[in-house]
CSV table of C-alpha atoms in Angstrom, one decimal:
chain,number,residue,atom,x,y,z
L,266,MET,CA,109.5,94.4,88.7
L,267,ALA,CA,108.9,90.8,87.8
L,268,GLY,CA,106.4,88.1,87.4
L,269,HIS,CA,103.7,87.7,84.8
L,270,SER,CA,101.7,90.8,85.8
L,271,LYS,CA,101.1,93.9,83.8
L,272,TRP,CA,103.5,95.6,86.1
L,273,ALA,CA,106.1,94.2,83.7
L,274,ASN,CA,104.6,96.2,80.9
L,275,ILE,CA,107.5,98.0,79.2
L,276,LYS,CA,105.5,101.0,78.4
L,277,HIS,CA,104.7,101.6,82.0
L,278,GLN,CA,108.3,101.1,83.0
L,279,LYS,CA,109.7,103.6,80.5
L,280,LYS,CA,107.7,106.4,82.0
L,281,LYS,CA,109.8,106.1,85.1
L,282,GLU,CA,113.1,105.2,83.5
L,283,ASP,CA,114.9,108.6,83.5
L,284,ARG,CA,113.7,109.5,87.0
L,285,ARG,CA,115.2,106.2,88.4
L,286,ARG,CA,118.4,106.0,86.4
L,287,ALA,CA,120.7,107.4,89.2
L,288,LYS,CA,119.0,105.4,91.9
L,289,LEU,CA,119.2,102.2,89.7
L,290,PHE,CA,123.0,102.6,89.4
L,291,SER,CA,123.3,102.9,93.2
L,292,LYS,CA,121.3,99.7,93.6
L,293,LEU,CA,123.3,97.8,91.0
L,294,SER,CA,126.5,98.9,92.7
L,295,LYS,CA,125.3,97.5,96.0
L,296,ARG,CA,124.5,94.2,94.4
L,297,ILE,CA,127.9,94.0,92.6
L,298,ALA,CA,129.7,94.8,95.9
L,299,VAL,CA,127.8,92.2,97.8
L,300,GLU,CA,128.4,89.5,95.2
L,301,ALA,CA,132.1,90.4,95.1
L,302,ARG,CA,132.4,90.2,98.8
L,303,GLU,CA,130.6,86.9,99.1
L,304,GLY,CA,132.1,85.1,96.1
L,305,GLY,CA,135.3,87.0,95.2
L,306,GLY,CA,136.0,89.8,92.7
L,307,ASP,CA,136.8,87.6,89.6
L,308,PRO,CA,133.6,87.3,87.5
L,309,GLU,CA,135.1,84.3,85.7
L,310,LYS,CA,135.1,82.4,89.0
L,311,ASN,CA,131.9,84.0,90.5
L,312,PRO,CA,128.8,83.4,88.4
L,313,ASP,CA,126.6,85.6,90.7
L,314,LEU,CA,129.0,88.5,90.3
L,315,ARG,CA,129.0,87.8,86.5
L,316,MET,CA,125.2,88.0,86.5
L,317,ALA,CA,125.2,91.3,88.5
L,318,ILE,CA,127.8,92.8,86.1
L,319,GLN,CA,125.7,91.7,83.1
L,320,LYS,CA,122.6,93.4,84.6
L,321,ALA,CA,124.6,96.6,85.1
L,322,LYS,CA,125.8,96.5,81.5
L,323,ASP,CA,122.2,95.9,80.3
L,324,ASN,CA,121.3,99.2,82.1
L,325,ASN,CA,124.3,101.1,80.5
L,326,MET,CA,126.2,101.4,83.8
L,327,PRO,CA,129.7,102.8,83.1
L,328,LYS,CA,132.6,100.4,83.4
L,329,ASP,CA,134.3,102.6,86.0
L,330,ASN,CA,131.2,102.4,88.2
L,331,ILE,CA,131.2,98.6,87.9
L,332,GLN,CA,134.9,98.3,88.8
L,333,ARG,CA,134.5,100.6,91.8
L,334,ALA,CA,131.7,98.5,93.1
L,335,ILE,CA,133.8,95.3,92.7
L,336,ASP,CA,136.7,97.0,94.6
L,337,ARG,CA,134.4,98.1,97.4
L,338,GLY,CA,133.2,94.5,97.7
L,339,THR,CA,136.6,93.0,97.8
L,340,GLY,CA,137.9,95.7,100.3
L,341,ASN,CA,140.2,97.4,97.8
L,342,LEU,CA,138.1,100.6,98.4
L,343,ASP,CA,136.5,101.8,101.5
L,344,GLY,CA,132.7,101.7,101.6
L,345,VAL,CA,129.6,100.8,103.5
L,346,GLU,CA,129.0,97.0,104.0
L,347,TYR,CA,125.6,95.8,102.9
L,348,GLU,CA,123.9,92.5,103.7
L,349,ARG,CA,121.3,90.7,101.6
L,350,ILE,CA,117.8,90.4,103.2
L,351,ILE,CA,114.6,88.8,102.0
L,352,TYR,CA,111.2,90.1,103.3
L,353,GLU,CA,107.8,88.7,102.5
L,354,GLY,CA,104.3,90.1,102.9
L,355,TYR,CA,101.0,91.2,101.4
L,356,GLY,CA,99.8,94.2,99.6
L,357,PRO,CA,96.3,95.6,98.7
L,358,ALA,CA,93.8,93.0,97.4
L,359,GLY,CA,95.8,90.3,99.2
L,360,VAL,CA,98.6,90.2,96.5
L,361,ALA,CA,101.8,88.4,97.6
L,362,LEU,CA,105.0,90.4,97.9
L,363,TYR,CA,108.5,88.9,97.8
L,364,LEU,CA,111.2,91.6,98.4
L,365,ASP,CA,114.9,91.2,97.7
L,366,LEU,CA,116.9,93.9,99.6
L,367,MET,CA,120.4,94.9,100.4
L,368,SER,CA,120.8,97.1,103.5
L,369,ASP,CA,123.4,98.4,105.8
L,370,ASN,CA,120.9,98.6,108.7
L,371,ARG,CA,118.4,95.7,109.0
L,372,ASN,CA,116.4,97.3,111.8
L,373,ARG,CA,115.9,100.6,109.9
L,374,THR,CA,114.9,98.9,106.7
L,375,ALA,CA,112.4,96.7,108.4
L,376,SER,CA,110.8,99.6,110.2
L,377,GLU,CA,110.6,101.7,107.0
L,378,LEU,CA,109.1,98.8,105.0
L,379,ARG,CA,106.6,98.0,107.7
L,380,HIS,CA,105.5,101.7,107.7
L,381,LEU,CA,105.3,101.9,103.9
L,382,LEU,CA,103.2,98.8,103.6
L,383,SER,CA,100.8,99.8,106.3
L,384,GLN,CA,100.2,103.1,104.5
L,385,HIS,CA,99.1,101.2,101.4
L,386,GLY,CA,97.0,98.6,103.0
L,387,GLY,CA,99.6,95.9,103.2
L,388,ASN,CA,101.8,94.2,105.8
L,389,LEU,CA,105.0,92.3,106.3
L,390,GLY,CA,104.6,88.6,107.0
L,391,GLU,CA,106.7,85.8,108.5
L,392,LYS,CA,109.5,84.2,106.6
L,393,GLY,CA,108.1,81.7,104.1
L,394,CYS,CA,104.6,83.1,104.1
L,395,VAL,CA,104.6,83.7,100.4
L,396,ALA,CA,107.9,82.2,99.1
L,397,TRP,CA,106.1,79.0,98.3
L,398,MET,CA,104.0,80.9,95.7
L,399,PHE,CA,107.0,81.6,93.6
L,400,LYS,CA,109.7,79.6,91.7
L,401,ARG,CA,113.2,80.8,91.0
L,402,LYS,CA,113.8,81.0,87.3
L,403,GLY,CA,116.0,82.5,84.7
L,404,GLN,CA,114.3,85.2,82.7
L,405,LEU,CA,115.4,86.9,79.4
L,406,ILE,CA,113.4,89.9,78.0
L,407,ILE,CA,113.4,91.2,74.4
L,408,ASP,CA,112.0,94.7,74.2
L,409,ARG,CA,110.0,94.8,71.0
L,410,THR,CA,109.7,98.6,71.2
L,411,GLU,CA,113.5,98.7,70.5
L,412,VAL,CA,114.0,95.9,68.0
L,413,GLU,CA,111.9,94.1,65.3
L,414,VAL,CA,111.9,90.4,65.5
L,415,ASP,CA,110.2,87.5,63.8
L,416,GLU,CA,108.1,85.6,66.4
L,417,ASP,CA,108.6,82.2,64.8
L,418,GLU,CA,112.3,82.6,64.6
L,419,VAL,CA,112.6,83.8,68.2
L,420,LEU,CA,110.5,80.8,69.3
L,421,MET,CA,112.8,78.4,67.5
L,422,SER,CA,115.9,80.0,68.8
L,423,ALA,CA,114.6,80.1,72.4
L,424,LEU,CA,113.5,76.4,72.3
L,425,GLU,CA,116.9,75.4,70.9
L,426,ALA,CA,118.5,77.3,73.8
L,427,GLY,CA,116.6,75.4,76.4
L,428,ALA,CA,113.6,77.7,77.1
L,429,GLU,CA,110.9,76.2,79.4
L,430,ASP,CA,108.3,78.8,78.6
L,431,ILE,CA,107.9,81.7,76.1
L,432,SER,CA,105.5,84.6,76.4
L,433,ILE,CA,105.0,86.7,73.3
L,434,GLU,CA,103.2,90.0,73.8
L,435,GLU,CA,102.9,93.2,71.7
L,436,GLN,CA,105.7,95.1,73.5
L,437,MET,CA,107.9,92.3,74.9
L,438,ILE,CA,109.0,88.7,74.6
L,439,GLU,CA,109.7,86.9,77.9
L,440,ILE,CA,111.8,83.7,77.9
L,441,ILE,CA,111.8,81.5,81.0
L,442,ILE,CA,114.8,79.1,81.6
L,443,GLU,CA,116.2,77.1,84.5
L,444,PRO,CA,118.5,79.4,86.4
L,445,SER,CA,121.5,77.2,85.8
L,446,GLY,CA,121.0,77.5,82.0
L,447,LEU,CA,120.4,81.2,81.8
L,448,GLU,CA,123.9,82.3,80.8
L,449,ASP,CA,124.3,79.6,78.1
L,450,ALA,CA,120.8,80.3,76.7
L,451,ARG,CA,121.6,84.0,76.5
L,452,LYS,CA,124.9,83.3,74.7
L,453,SER,CA,123.2,81.0,72.3
L,454,MET,CA,120.5,83.4,71.4
L,455,GLU,CA,122.9,86.3,71.1
L,456,GLU,CA,124.8,84.2,68.6
L,457,ASP,CA,121.6,84.0,66.7
L,458,GLY,CA,121.5,87.8,66.6
L,459,TYR,CA,119.1,88.6,69.5
L,460,GLU,CA,119.6,91.5,72.0
L,461,PHE,CA,118.1,91.5,75.4
L,462,SER,CA,116.9,94.4,77.5
L,463,SER,CA,117.4,92.3,80.6
L,464,GLY,CA,118.5,88.9,81.8
L,465,ASP,CA,118.5,87.7,85.4
L,466,VAL,CA,117.4,85.1,87.9
L,467,VAL,CA,114.0,86.1,89.2
L,468,MET,CA,111.1,84.8,91.3
L,469,ILE,CA,108.1,83.9,89.0
L,470,PRO,CA,104.6,83.5,90.6
L,471,GLU,CA,103.1,80.0,90.0
L,472,ASN,CA,99.6,81.5,90.0
L,473,THR,CA,98.4,85.1,89.7
L,474,VAL,CA,95.7,87.1,91.4
L,475,ASP,CA,93.5,89.2,89.1
L,476,VAL,CA,93.0,92.7,90.4
L,477,ASP,CA,90.0,93.9,88.4
L,478,ASN,CA,88.9,96.7,90.6
L,479,LYS,CA,90.4,100.0,89.3
L,480,LYS,CA,90.7,101.5,92.8
L,481,GLU,CA,92.5,98.5,94.2
L,482,ALA,CA,94.6,98.2,91.0
L,483,GLN,CA,95.8,101.8,91.6
L,484,LYS,CA,96.6,101.0,95.2
L,485,VAL,CA,98.8,98.1,94.1
L,486,LEU,CA,100.6,100.1,91.5
L,487,ASP,CA,101.2,103.0,93.9
L,488,LEU,CA,102.7,100.5,96.4
L,489,MET,CA,104.9,99.0,93.8
L,490,ASP,CA,106.2,102.5,92.9
L,491,GLU,CA,107.0,103.2,96.5
L,492,LEU,CA,108.7,99.9,97.0
L,493,GLU,CA,110.8,100.3,93.9
L,494,ASP,CA,111.8,103.8,94.9
L,495,HIS,CA,113.1,102.6,98.3
L,496,ASP,CA,116.9,102.7,98.3
L,497,ASP,CA,117.3,99.3,99.9
L,498,VAL,CA,115.0,97.4,97.6
L,499,GLN,CA,116.7,95.5,94.8
L,500,GLU,CA,113.7,93.7,93.3
L,501,VAL,CA,110.0,93.5,94.0
L,502,TYR,CA,108.2,90.3,93.0
L,503,SER,CA,104.4,90.0,93.2
L,504,ASN,CA,101.7,87.7,91.9
L,505,PHE,CA,99.1,90.3,90.7
L,506,ASN,CA,97.7,90.7,87.3
L,507,ILE,CA,95.8,93.8,86.2
L,508,PRO,CA,93.6,93.2,83.2
L,509,ASP,CA,94.4,95.2,80.0
L,510,GLU,CA,91.3,97.3,80.1
L,511,ILE,CA,92.0,98.4,83.7
L,512,MET,CA,95.6,99.1,82.9
L,513,THR,CA,94.6,101.2,79.9
L,514,GLU,CA,92.2,103.3,82.0
L,515,LEU,CA,94.8,103.9,84.7
L,516,GLU,CA,97.4,104.9,82.1
L,517,LYS,CA,95.0,107.5,80.6
L,518,GLU,CA,94.6,109.1,84.0
L,519,GLU,CA,98.3,109.5,84.6
């Protein structure tokens, strides 16, 4: 999940958190293994691995699991070899989809995703068909349901840390930073006493598509659920925005 859509709504995420915990650990292990294989197993010398490990820690992944994933990536443990794949396409209501995957079988993954998208009124597109709609940015999230913060103080701390954009909402605070400055910004704000529920480099949509038809909005959310549940999908980025009133109606029906 990412972008500025209501899909990033923390309340909506938490309903699925327990169900996805085991699957999440598996996906995080894949990412760590791939980063270790591509850039070496020393996080001090491999910033991409360091970021993957931090994400695993943010999600309370045990240290032993993290080390096993590193060892698989460096060849110290036997395991399946995964490759990184990017797929692009469209979902219901014409929303753009940018999918970050790690798979051990490119043909199988492509076939499964093509079938899944077609079932939900979407389709895979050619390379580059939607990538231009997104920008690669560093993102830090403060979960306001877990901690109490002073908005003005967070704003000041984030700006001093180099934030480009700050979105303050009822349940979350999103801080956008240039990717190269993400680690330093996080360290700076942690020194100010802030804790983050997540911090990663993500694809942020430059413009959003409002999905204000309830039926279409449900189709989009159903597709996002299916994509996130797919074993090979690491991240799903989209440019849709569901208005608050529609999101509230859909949550009441769950």
